[in-house]
Coordinates of C-alpha atoms and ligand atoms in Angstrom, one line a residue:
X7 CA 25.7 12.2 2.2
X8 CA 29.1 11.3 0.9
X9 CA 29.8 9.7 -2.4
X10 CA 29.0 10.8 -6.0
X11 CA 25.7 10.1 -7.6
X12 CA 25.6 7.6 -10.4
X13 CA 24.5 8.9 -13.7
X14 CA 20.9 8.6 -14.7
X15 CA 20.4 5.6 -16.8
X16 CA 18.3 6.0 -19.8
X17 CA 14.8 4.5 -19.3
X18 CA 14.8 2.8 -22.7
X19 CA 16.0 -0.7 -22.8
X20 CA 14.6 -1.6 -19.4
X21 CA 11.8 -3.7 -20.7
X22 CA 14.1 -5.7 -22.9
X23 CA 16.4 -6.3 -20.0
X24 CA 13.5 -7.3 -17.8
X25 CA 12.2 -9.6 -20.3
X26 CA 15.6 -11.1 -20.7
X27 CA 16.4 -11.4 -17.1
X28 CA 13.1 -12.4 -15.5
X29 CA 13.2 -15.7 -17.3
X30 CA 10.8 -17.8 -19.3
X31 CA 8.1 -19.8 -17.8
X32 CA 10.2 -22.9 -18.1
X33 CA 13.0 -21.2 -16.2
X34 CA 10.6 -20.1 -13.5
X35 CA 9.5 -23.7 -12.9
X36 CA 13.1 -24.8 -12.8
X37 CA 13.8 -22.5 -9.9
X38 CA 11.0 -24.2 -7.9
X39 CA 8.9 -21.0 -7.6
X40 CA 5.3 -21.5 -8.5
X41 CA 3.8 -19.5 -11.3
X42 CA 0.4 -21.0 -12.0
X43 CA -0.9 -20.4 -15.5
X44 CA -4.5 -20.4 -16.4
X45 CA -6.3 -20.2 -19.6
X46 CA -6.7 -16.6 -20.6
X47 CA -9.9 -16.8 -22.6
X48 CA -11.8 -18.5 -19.9
X49 CA -10.9 -15.7 -17.5
X50 CA -12.0 -12.9 -19.7
X51 CA -15.4 -14.4 -19.8
X52 CA -15.9 -14.3 -16.1
X53 CA -14.0 -11.0 -15.7
X54 CA -16.3 -8.4 -14.3
X55 CA -19.1 -10.6 -13.2
X56 CA -19.6 -9.2 -9.8
X57 CA -19.6 -5.5 -10.8
X58 CA -21.5 -3.1 -8.7
X59 CA -21.1 0.7 -8.3
X60 CA -20.1 2.2 -5.0
X61 CA -18.9 5.8 -4.7
X62 CA -18.3 5.9 -8.4
X63 CA -16.0 3.0 -8.2
X64 CA -16.8 -0.6 -9.2
X65 CA -16.7 -3.1 -6.5
X66 CA -15.6 -6.7 -7.4
X67 CA -15.7 -9.8 -5.4
X68 CA -18.1 -10.0 -2.5
X69 CA -17.9 -13.7 -1.9
X70 CA -18.4 -14.8 -5.5
X71 CA -17.1 -18.2 -6.3
X72 CA -15.6 -16.9 -9.6
X73 CA -12.0 -15.6 -9.4
X74 CA -11.6 -11.9 -9.3
X75 CA -9.7 -10.6 -12.3
X76 CA -7.2 -7.8 -12.3
X77 CA -5.6 -6.9 -15.5
X78 CA -2.9 -4.2 -14.9
X79 CA -2.1 -2.4 -18.0
X80 CA -2.5 0.9 -19.8
X81 CA -5.7 2.7 -18.9
X82 CA -7.7 5.5 -20.6
X83 CA -8.9 8.1 -18.1
X84 CA -9.5 11.8 -18.0
X85 CA -8.2 12.8 -14.6
X86 CA -8.5 16.5 -14.8
X87 CA -11.4 16.9 -17.3
X88 CA -8.9 18.5 -19.7
X89 CA -8.7 15.5 -21.9
X90 CA -7.2 12.0 -21.5
X91 CA -4.2 11.8 -19.3
X92 CA -1.7 9.8 -21.4
X93 CA 0.3 7.0 -19.8
X94 CA -2.1 6.1 -17.0
X95 CA -2.1 2.5 -15.7
X96 CA -5.2 0.7 -14.3
X97 CA -6.4 -2.7 -13.4
X98 CA -9.0 -2.5 -16.1
X99 CA -8.7 -0.9 -19.5
X100 CA -11.1 1.9 -18.6
X101 CA -9.3 3.0 -15.5
X102 CA -10.8 3.3 -12.0
X103 CA -9.2 0.7 -9.8
X104 CA -12.0 -1.5 -8.5
X105 CA -12.6 -1.9 -4.8
X106 CA -12.0 -5.6 -4.1
X107 CA -14.5 -6.9 -1.6
X108 CA -13.6 -10.1 0.3
X109 CA -15.0 -11.8 3.4
X110 CA -13.1 -12.7 6.5
X111 CA -12.3 -16.4 6.5
X112 CA -13.6 -17.0 3.0
X113 CA -11.0 -18.2 0.4
X114 CA -10.4 -15.8 -2.4
X115 CA -8.9 -16.3 -5.9
X116 CA -7.5 -13.3 -7.6
X117 CA -6.2 -13.7 -11.1
X118 CA -3.8 -11.2 -12.5
X119 CA -3.5 -10.8 -16.2
X120 CA -0.5 -8.6 -16.9
X121 CA -1.3 -6.3 -19.8
X122 CA 1.7 -4.1 -19.1
X123 CA 4.8 -4.3 -21.3
X124 CA 6.9 -5.0 -18.3
X125 CA 7.0 -7.3 -15.3
X126 CA 4.9 -6.9 -12.2
X127 CA 3.5 -8.6 -9.1
X128 CA 0.6 -7.6 -6.9
X129 CA 1.0 -7.2 -3.1
X130 CA -1.9 -7.2 -0.7
X131 CA -0.8 -4.5 1.7
X132 CA -1.5 -5.2 5.3
X133 CA -3.0 -8.6 4.9
X134 CA -1.5 -11.4 6.9
X135 CA -1.1 -14.1 4.3
X136 CA 1.2 -17.1 3.6
X137 CA 4.5 -15.7 2.3
X138 CA 4.1 -17.3 -1.1
X139 CA 1.1 -15.0 -1.8
X140 CA 2.8 -11.8 -0.7
X141 CA 3.6 -10.6 -4.1
X142 CA 7.2 -9.5 -3.7
X143 CA 9.3 -10.2 -6.8
X144 CA 12.2 -12.7 -6.4
X145 CA 11.7 -12.7 -2.6
X146 CA 8.4 -14.5 -2.6
X147 CA 7.6 -15.3 -6.3
X148 CA 9.0 -14.7 -9.7
X149 CA 7.6 -11.6 -11.4
X150 CA 4.7 -11.9 -13.7
X151 CA 6.0 -11.3 -17.2
X152 CA 4.3 -9.2 -19.8
X153 CA 1.3 -11.1 -21.2
X154 CA 1.4 -13.7 -18.4
X155 CA -1.3 -14.6 -16.0
X156 CA -0.8 -15.5 -12.4
X157 CA -3.2 -16.7 -9.7
X158 CA -3.1 -15.6 -6.1
X159 CA -5.2 -17.7 -3.6
X160 CA -5.6 -16.8 0.0
X161 CA -8.0 -16.6 2.9
X162 CA -8.1 -13.2 4.7
X163 CA -7.7 -13.9 8.4
X164 CA -8.6 -10.3 9.4
X165 CA -11.5 -8.0 8.5
X166 CA -10.8 -4.4 7.7
X167 CA -9.5 -2.0 5.1
X168 CA -6.4 -3.0 3.1
X169 CA -5.1 -2.2 -0.4
X170 CA -3.3 -3.7 -3.3
X171 CA -0.5 -2.5 -5.5
X172 CA 2.3 -3.8 -7.6
X173 CA 5.6 -4.4 -5.8
X174 CA 7.7 -4.0 -9.0
X175 CA 8.7 -0.7 -10.7
X176 CA 6.4 0.9 -8.1
X177 CA 7.8 4.4 -8.7
X178 CA 6.1 4.2 -12.0
X179 CA 3.4 1.6 -11.7
X180 CA 1.8 3.0 -8.5
X181 CA 2.5 6.6 -9.6
X182 CA 0.6 6.0 -12.8
X183 CA -2.4 4.6 -11.1
X184 CA -1.9 1.0 -10.0
X185 CA -3.4 0.9 -6.5
X186 CA -6.8 -0.1 -5.2
X187 CA -8.6 -0.6 -2.0
X188 CA -9.5 -4.0 -0.5
X189 CA -12.4 -4.3 1.9
X190 CA -12.5 -7.5 3.9
X191 CA -16.0 -7.7 5.4
X192 CA -16.4 -8.9 9.0
X193 CA -17.7 -12.4 9.3
X194 CA -20.8 -10.8 11.0
X195 CA -22.5 -7.8 9.3
X196 CA -21.8 -4.4 11.0
X197 CA -24.4 -1.8 11.8
X198 CA -23.6 0.8 9.1
X199 CA -26.1 2.4 6.7
X200 CA -23.4 2.9 4.1
X201 CA -19.8 1.9 3.5
X202 CA -17.6 4.2 1.4
X203 CA -14.0 3.4 0.4
X204 CA -12.0 6.5 -0.4
X205 CA -8.6 6.0 -2.1
X206 CA -6.6 9.2 -1.4
X207 CA -3.6 10.0 -3.6
X208 CA -1.9 12.5 -5.8
X209 CA -0.9 12.3 -9.4
X210 CA 2.1 14.3 -10.8
X211 CA 0.6 16.2 -13.6
X212 CA 1.4 19.4 -15.4
X213 CA -1.1 22.2 -16.2
X214 CA -2.1 20.4 -19.3
X215 CA -3.3 17.3 -17.3
X216 CA -0.4 15.2 -18.5
X217 CA 2.2 13.4 -16.4
X218 CA 5.4 15.3 -15.7
X219 CA 8.7 13.6 -14.5
X220 CA 7.6 11.2 -11.7
X221 CA 10.4 12.1 -9.3
X222 CA 13.5 14.3 -9.0
X223 CA 16.7 12.8 -7.5
X224 CA 17.2 15.8 -5.3
X225 CA 13.8 15.2 -3.7
X226 CA 14.4 11.5 -3.5
X227 CA 17.3 12.3 -1.2
X228 CA 15.0 14.4 1.0
X229 CA 11.2 14.1 1.6
X230 CA 10.3 12.7 -1.7
X231 CA 8.6 14.3 -4.8
X232 CA 5.1 15.4 -4.2
X233 CA 2.3 15.0 -6.7
X234 CA 0.4 18.0 -8.0
X235 CA -3.2 16.9 -8.3
X236 CA -4.9 15.3 -5.2
X237 CA -7.7 12.9 -5.9
X238 CA -10.2 10.6 -4.2
X239 CA -11.0 7.5 -6.3
X240 CA -9.2 9.2 -9.2
X241 CA -11.5 12.2 -9.1
X242 CA -10.7 15.8 -8.1
X243 CA -13.0 16.7 -5.2
X244 CA -15.8 14.2 -6.0
X245 CA -19.3 14.5 -4.4
X246 CA -20.5 11.2 -2.9
X247 CA -23.9 10.6 -1.2
X248 CA -24.9 8.8 1.9
X249 CA -28.2 8.6 3.8
X250 CA -29.1 11.6 5.9
X251 CA -28.7 10.9 9.6
X252 CA -27.1 7.6 8.7
X253 CA -24.1 5.9 10.3
X254 CA -21.5 5.7 7.6
X255 CA -18.3 3.7 7.6
X256 CA -15.8 5.8 5.8
X257 CA -12.7 3.9 4.8
X258 CA -9.8 6.2 4.1
X259 CA -6.7 4.7 2.3
X260 CA -3.7 6.8 1.5
X261 CA -2.1 5.1 -1.5
X262 CA 0.1 8.1 -2.5
X263 CA 3.8 7.4 -3.2
X264 CA 5.0 10.4 -1.1
X265 CA 2.5 12.6 0.6
X266 CA 1.8 12.4 4.3
X267 CA -1.8 13.6 4.4
X268 CA -3.0 15.8 7.3
X269 CA -6.7 15.2 7.0
X270 CA -9.8 16.9 8.6
X271 CA -13.5 16.1 8.4
X272 CA -16.1 18.8 9.0
X273 CA -19.9 18.8 9.0
X274 CA -20.4 15.6 11.0
X275 CA -19.7 13.9 14.2
X276 CA -17.2 11.2 13.6
X277 CA -15.1 8.6 15.5
X278 CA -12.0 6.7 14.6
X279 CA -12.7 2.9 14.7
X280 CA -9.8 1.2 13.0
X281 CA -6.3 1.9 11.8
X282 CA -4.5 -0.1 9.1
X283 CA -7.5 -2.4 9.0
X284 CA -7.2 -3.3 12.7
X285 CA -10.1 -2.3 15.0
X286 CA -9.3 0.0 17.9
X287 CA -10.3 -1.5 21.3
X288 CA -12.8 1.3 21.6
X289 CA -13.9 4.1 19.2
X290 CA -11.8 7.2 19.7
X291 CA -12.5 10.9 19.1
X292 CA -11.2 11.7 15.6
X293 CA -7.8 13.4 16.0
X294 CA -7.5 16.8 14.4
X295 CA -5.7 16.6 12.0
X296 CA -5.9 12.9 11.2
X297 CA -2.4 12.1 9.9
X298 CA -2.3 9.3 7.4
X299 CA 1.0 8.5 5.7
X300 CA 1.5 6.5 2.4
X301 CA 0.2 3.0 3.0
X302 CA -1.9 3.8 6.0
X303 CA -5.7 3.4 6.4
X304 CA -8.3 4.7 8.8
X305 CA -11.9 3.6 9.3
X306 CA -14.2 6.3 10.5
X307 CA -17.8 6.0 11.8
X308 CA -19.6 9.2 10.7
X309 CA -23.1 10.3 11.5
X310 CA -24.4 12.1 8.4
X311 CA -26.2 15.5 8.9
X312 CA -29.7 16.4 7.7
X313 CA -30.8 16.0 4.1
X314 CA -28.9 18.3 1.7
X315 CA -26.1 19.1 4.1
X316 CA -22.5 18.1 3.3
X317 CA -19.6 16.5 5.1
X318 CA -16.2 17.8 3.8
X319 CA -13.0 15.9 3.8
X320 CA -10.0 18.1 3.3
X321 CA -6.3 18.2 3.9
X322 CA -3.7 20.8 4.7
X323 CA -1.0 21.3 2.1
X324 CA 2.6 21.9 3.0
X325 CA 2.0 25.5 2.2
X326 CA -0.5 25.6 5.1
X327 CA -3.5 26.1 2.7
X328 CA -6.3 23.6 3.0
X329 CA -7.8 21.8 0.0
X330 CA -11.0 19.9 -0.4
X331 CA -10.6 16.2 -1.2
X332 CA -14.2 15.0 -1.2
X333 CA -17.8 15.9 -0.3
X334 CA -20.3 13.5 1.1
X335 CA -23.9 14.9 0.7
X336 CA -26.7 13.7 2.9
X337 CA -29.8 12.5 1.0
X338 CA -33.2 11.3 2.0
X339 CA -35.2 11.3 5.2
X340 CA -33.0 11.2 8.3
X341 CA -32.2 7.8 9.8
X342 CA -31.6 9.5 13.1
X343 CA -28.5 7.6 14.0
X344 CA -25.9 8.8 16.5
X345 CA -22.4 7.8 17.8
X346 CA -23.9 7.0 21.3
X347 CA -23.3 3.4 22.2
X348 CA -21.2 2.9 19.1
X349 CA -19.6 -0.5 19.7
X350 CA -16.0 -1.3 18.7
X351 CA -15.6 -3.4 15.6
X352 CA -15.1 -7.1 16.5
X353 CA -11.4 -7.7 17.1
X354 CA -9.3 -9.5 14.5
X355 CA -7.5 -12.8 15.5
X356 CA -4.1 -11.1 15.4
X357 CA -1.9 -13.0 17.8
X358 CA -0.6 -11.1 20.9
X359 CA 3.1 -10.9 21.3
X360 CA 4.5 -11.9 24.7
X361 CA 6.4 -8.8 26.0
X362 CA 8.0 -10.5 28.9
X363 CA 9.9 -13.0 26.7
X364 CA 10.5 -10.6 23.9
X365 CA 14.0 -10.0 22.4
X366 CA 14.9 -6.5 21.4
X367 CA 16.0 -5.6 17.9
X368 CA 17.2 -2.2 16.8
X369 CA 16.4 -0.6 13.5
X370 CA 17.9 2.7 12.5
X371 CA 16.5 4.4 9.5
X372 CA 19.0 6.9 8.0
X373 CA 20.9 8.2 5.1
X374 CA 23.1 5.9 3.1
X375 CA 26.8 6.1 3.9
X376 CA 27.3 6.0 0.2
X377 CA 24.9 7.6 -2.3
X378 CA 25.9 5.4 -5.2
X379 CA 24.1 2.3 -6.4
X380 CA 25.4 -0.9 -8.0
X381 CA 24.6 -1.2 -11.7
X382 CA 21.7 -3.6 -11.7
X383 CA 20.3 -2.9 -15.1
X384 CA 17.2 -1.1 -14.0
X385 CA 15.6 -4.3 -12.8
X386 CA 12.0 -3.8 -11.6
X387 CA 12.3 0.0 -11.7
X388 CA 15.5 0.0 -9.6
X389 CA 17.0 3.5 -9.5
X390 CA 20.7 4.4 -9.8
X391 CA 20.8 6.0 -6.3
X392 CA 21.2 4.7 -2.8
X393 CA 20.4 7.7 -0.5
X394 CA 18.8 5.7 2.4
X395 CA 19.6 2.8 4.6
X396 CA 18.4 0.6 7.4
X397 CA 21.1 0.0 10.0
X398 CA 23.5 1.7 7.6
X399 CA 22.9 -0.8 4.9
X400 CA 21.2 0.4 1.7
X401 CA 19.0 -2.3 0.2
X402 CA 19.9 -3.8 -3.1
X403 CA 17.4 -6.5 -3.1
X404 CA 14.9 -5.1 -5.6
X405 CA 17.7 -5.9 -8.0
X406 CA 19.3 -9.1 -6.8
X407 CA 22.5 -9.9 -8.7
X408 CA 21.2 -13.5 -8.4
X409 CA 17.4 -13.8 -8.1
X410 CA 17.9 -17.0 -6.1
X411 CA 19.8 -15.2 -3.4
X412 CA 18.0 -11.9 -2.5
X413 CA 20.7 -10.7 -0.1
X414 CA 20.8 -11.1 3.6
X415 CA 17.9 -10.5 6.0
X416 CA 18.1 -7.6 8.4
X417 CA 17.3 -10.0 11.2
X418 CA 16.4 -13.6 11.7
X419 CA 13.4 -14.2 13.9
X420 CA 12.4 -17.6 15.4
X421 CA 9.0 -18.7 14.6
X422 CA 6.7 -18.5 17.6
X423 CA 9.0 -16.0 19.4
X424 CA 8.2 -12.4 20.3
X425 CA 10.3 -9.4 19.5
X426 CA 10.3 -5.7 20.2
X427 CA 11.4 -3.7 17.3
X428 CA 13.0 -0.4 18.4
X429 CA 12.7 1.8 15.4
X430 CA 14.6 5.1 15.2
X431 CA 14.4 7.7 12.5
X432 CA 17.7 9.5 12.6
X433 CA 16.8 11.9 9.8
X434 CA 14.6 15.0 9.5
X435 CA 12.3 13.4 6.9
X436 CA 9.1 11.4 7.4
X437 CA 9.4 7.7 7.1
X438 CA 6.2 5.5 7.1
X439 CA 7.8 2.2 8.0
X440 CA 5.9 -0.8 6.7
X441 CA 6.3 -4.5 7.6
X442 CA 4.8 -7.2 5.6
X443 CA 3.2 -10.3 7.0
X444 CA 3.5 -9.7 10.8
X445 CA 1.3 -7.4 12.8
X446 CA 3.1 -4.5 14.6
X447 CA 1.6 -3.9 18.1
X448 CA 2.5 -0.4 19.1
X449 CA 3.9 0.0 22.6
X450 CA 2.8 3.0 24.6
X451 CA 5.2 5.3 26.5
X452 CA 4.9 2.9 29.5
X453 CA 6.3 0.1 27.3
X454 CA 3.1 -1.8 27.3
X455 CA 0.8 -2.8 24.4
X456 CA -1.2 0.3 23.5
X457 CA -4.0 -1.6 21.7
X458 CA -3.0 -0.2 18.3
X459 CA -2.0 -2.8 15.7
X460 CA -0.6 -1.4 12.5
X461 CA 1.2 -2.5 9.4
X462 CA 2.7 1.0 8.7
X463 CA 4.1 3.2 11.5
X464 CA 4.9 6.8 10.7
X465 CA 8.2 8.1 12.1
X466 CA 8.3 11.8 11.7
X467 CA 11.5 13.9 12.0
X468 CA 13.9 12.2 14.5
X469 CA 11.1 10.2 16.0
X470 CA 11.4 6.7 17.5
X471 CA 8.8 4.0 18.2
X472 CA 8.7 0.6 19.6
X473 CA 6.5 -2.2 18.3
X474 CA 6.1 -5.8 19.4
X475 CA 5.6 -8.6 16.9
X476 CA 4.9 -12.2 17.3
X477 CA 6.9 -14.0 14.6
X478 CA 4.0 -16.4 13.8
X479 CA 4.3 -16.5 10.1
X480 CA 7.4 -18.1 8.5
X481 CA 9.0 -16.4 5.5
X482 CA 10.9 -13.4 4.3
X483 CA 8.9 -10.3 5.1
X484 CA 9.8 -7.0 3.5
X485 CA 10.4 -4.1 5.8
X486 CA 10.5 -0.7 4.1
X487 CA 9.6 2.9 4.0
X488 CA 6.4 3.5 2.0
X489 CA 7.7 6.8 0.5
X490 CA 8.5 4.9 -2.6
X491 CA 11.5 7.1 -3.5
X492 CA 13.0 6.2 -0.2
X493 CA 12.2 2.5 -0.6
X494 CA 13.7 2.4 -4.1
X495 CA 16.9 4.2 -3.1
X496 CA 17.8 2.0 -0.1
X497 CA 15.3 2.3 2.8
X498 CA 14.2 -1.3 2.6
X499 CA 15.2 -4.8 3.6
X500 CA 13.5 -7.9 5.0
X501 CA 13.3 -9.9 8.1
X502 CA 13.3 -13.7 8.0
X503 CA 11.1 -15.8 10.2
X504 CA 12.0 -19.5 10.4
Ligands
C2O10 CU1 2.4 -1.5 0.4 CU2 5.9 -3.5 0.5 O1 4.1 -2.5 0.4
CU11 CU1 2.8 -4.4 2.3
CU12 CU1 11.2 7.2 4.1

């Protein structure tokens, strides 16, 4: 990496700059971007109406006509049982990010009340939505200012496991807790006896249970800065329960900012039934280990053992040691289920690309030719480094010099046309590459559709992959590495469909 590093900019003053630069409501309207405002008091009344406990985490939604309320802001939570962890952020004042339950094909309204002292947006990771609901600051909407309220409205076309997170100052907002699981129920009920959503992520805490520096620049230029405390649903090695002998749908979502998890499940027969929310054509034997990178999800069908026995979910650390993530204990009389004749989940209506007519586009993920960054004033958590690039260009779009012109797209795609994206990682580090808005159909070694449809594709050291997309959804769709340090220091961009 050539080029000197820019000096670290002091963190103070960012909020003031954000407030000054993100514009008043009046200004927002003038730019023609929509920022619907709704009455705050009315919302608070309906806030947590549909609350229900699942795996220690409140579920909200579930087809209620009321809007779902998320209020990102400071949260009080004792992560390590050594006292409150200061500086956490949650979607409710008491912490634990709710699991949002939606139904396929049923319109949803989600109201975001920004309790943070900084701007934010919420992105619905993996969901194929109209671009104006995608939650990317400046590219698809103006950011939600401190104290402002914003309404997202969309109808989920696909069932499956998705997640939500801010798309602004993510190195801080996600790292401090702002990430939650979205479950989109199939239009028809599925034959499971229990349904558990497990949000898997680390927090970067010191021995006293308090946050330490969220990243180190020298790690940012390599694999990223790992967290120190691994959690499931914000708990260290929680114990959940499920009916003995029951068929359980385990939804695993890795929301960590850095860690590629190498997972293993013991104590039960299990099959892999969906990846990134998208059903596999047929259930598959669970790979050992199951590798899930930041942003990725896997749905497992698990047959619980006899009463009192435990199913263990663990992962292998970079040191080679394994660590327990969560325990699911079997309770009650056995339901006697098995994986025999387990049917695939109903397919989602993701459009199939046409390989014969597809144009090839090359994307190379690499280091930045120049490690320095333009001085952008720390907009939306922009960092003063550009270590990474796509096709040799480090992204500057998180901090557009002019919000009305967020830079140039990496590629222009014609609506209705199919493309094969040839993605190449020319570095030794892992890059989970995520594309908003368009489903990526993985091609097999034979160059045909493999049946896997993903929104995040992990490219390990010097790996390549080919995916086909049908450019069915017009708009500017962000394309970035989901190791947030990489994203923030250049490994990002967007493609334009028109
Ligand atoms: Cu998980 Cu650009 O997003
Ligand atoms: Cu996304
Ligand atoms: Cu990366």
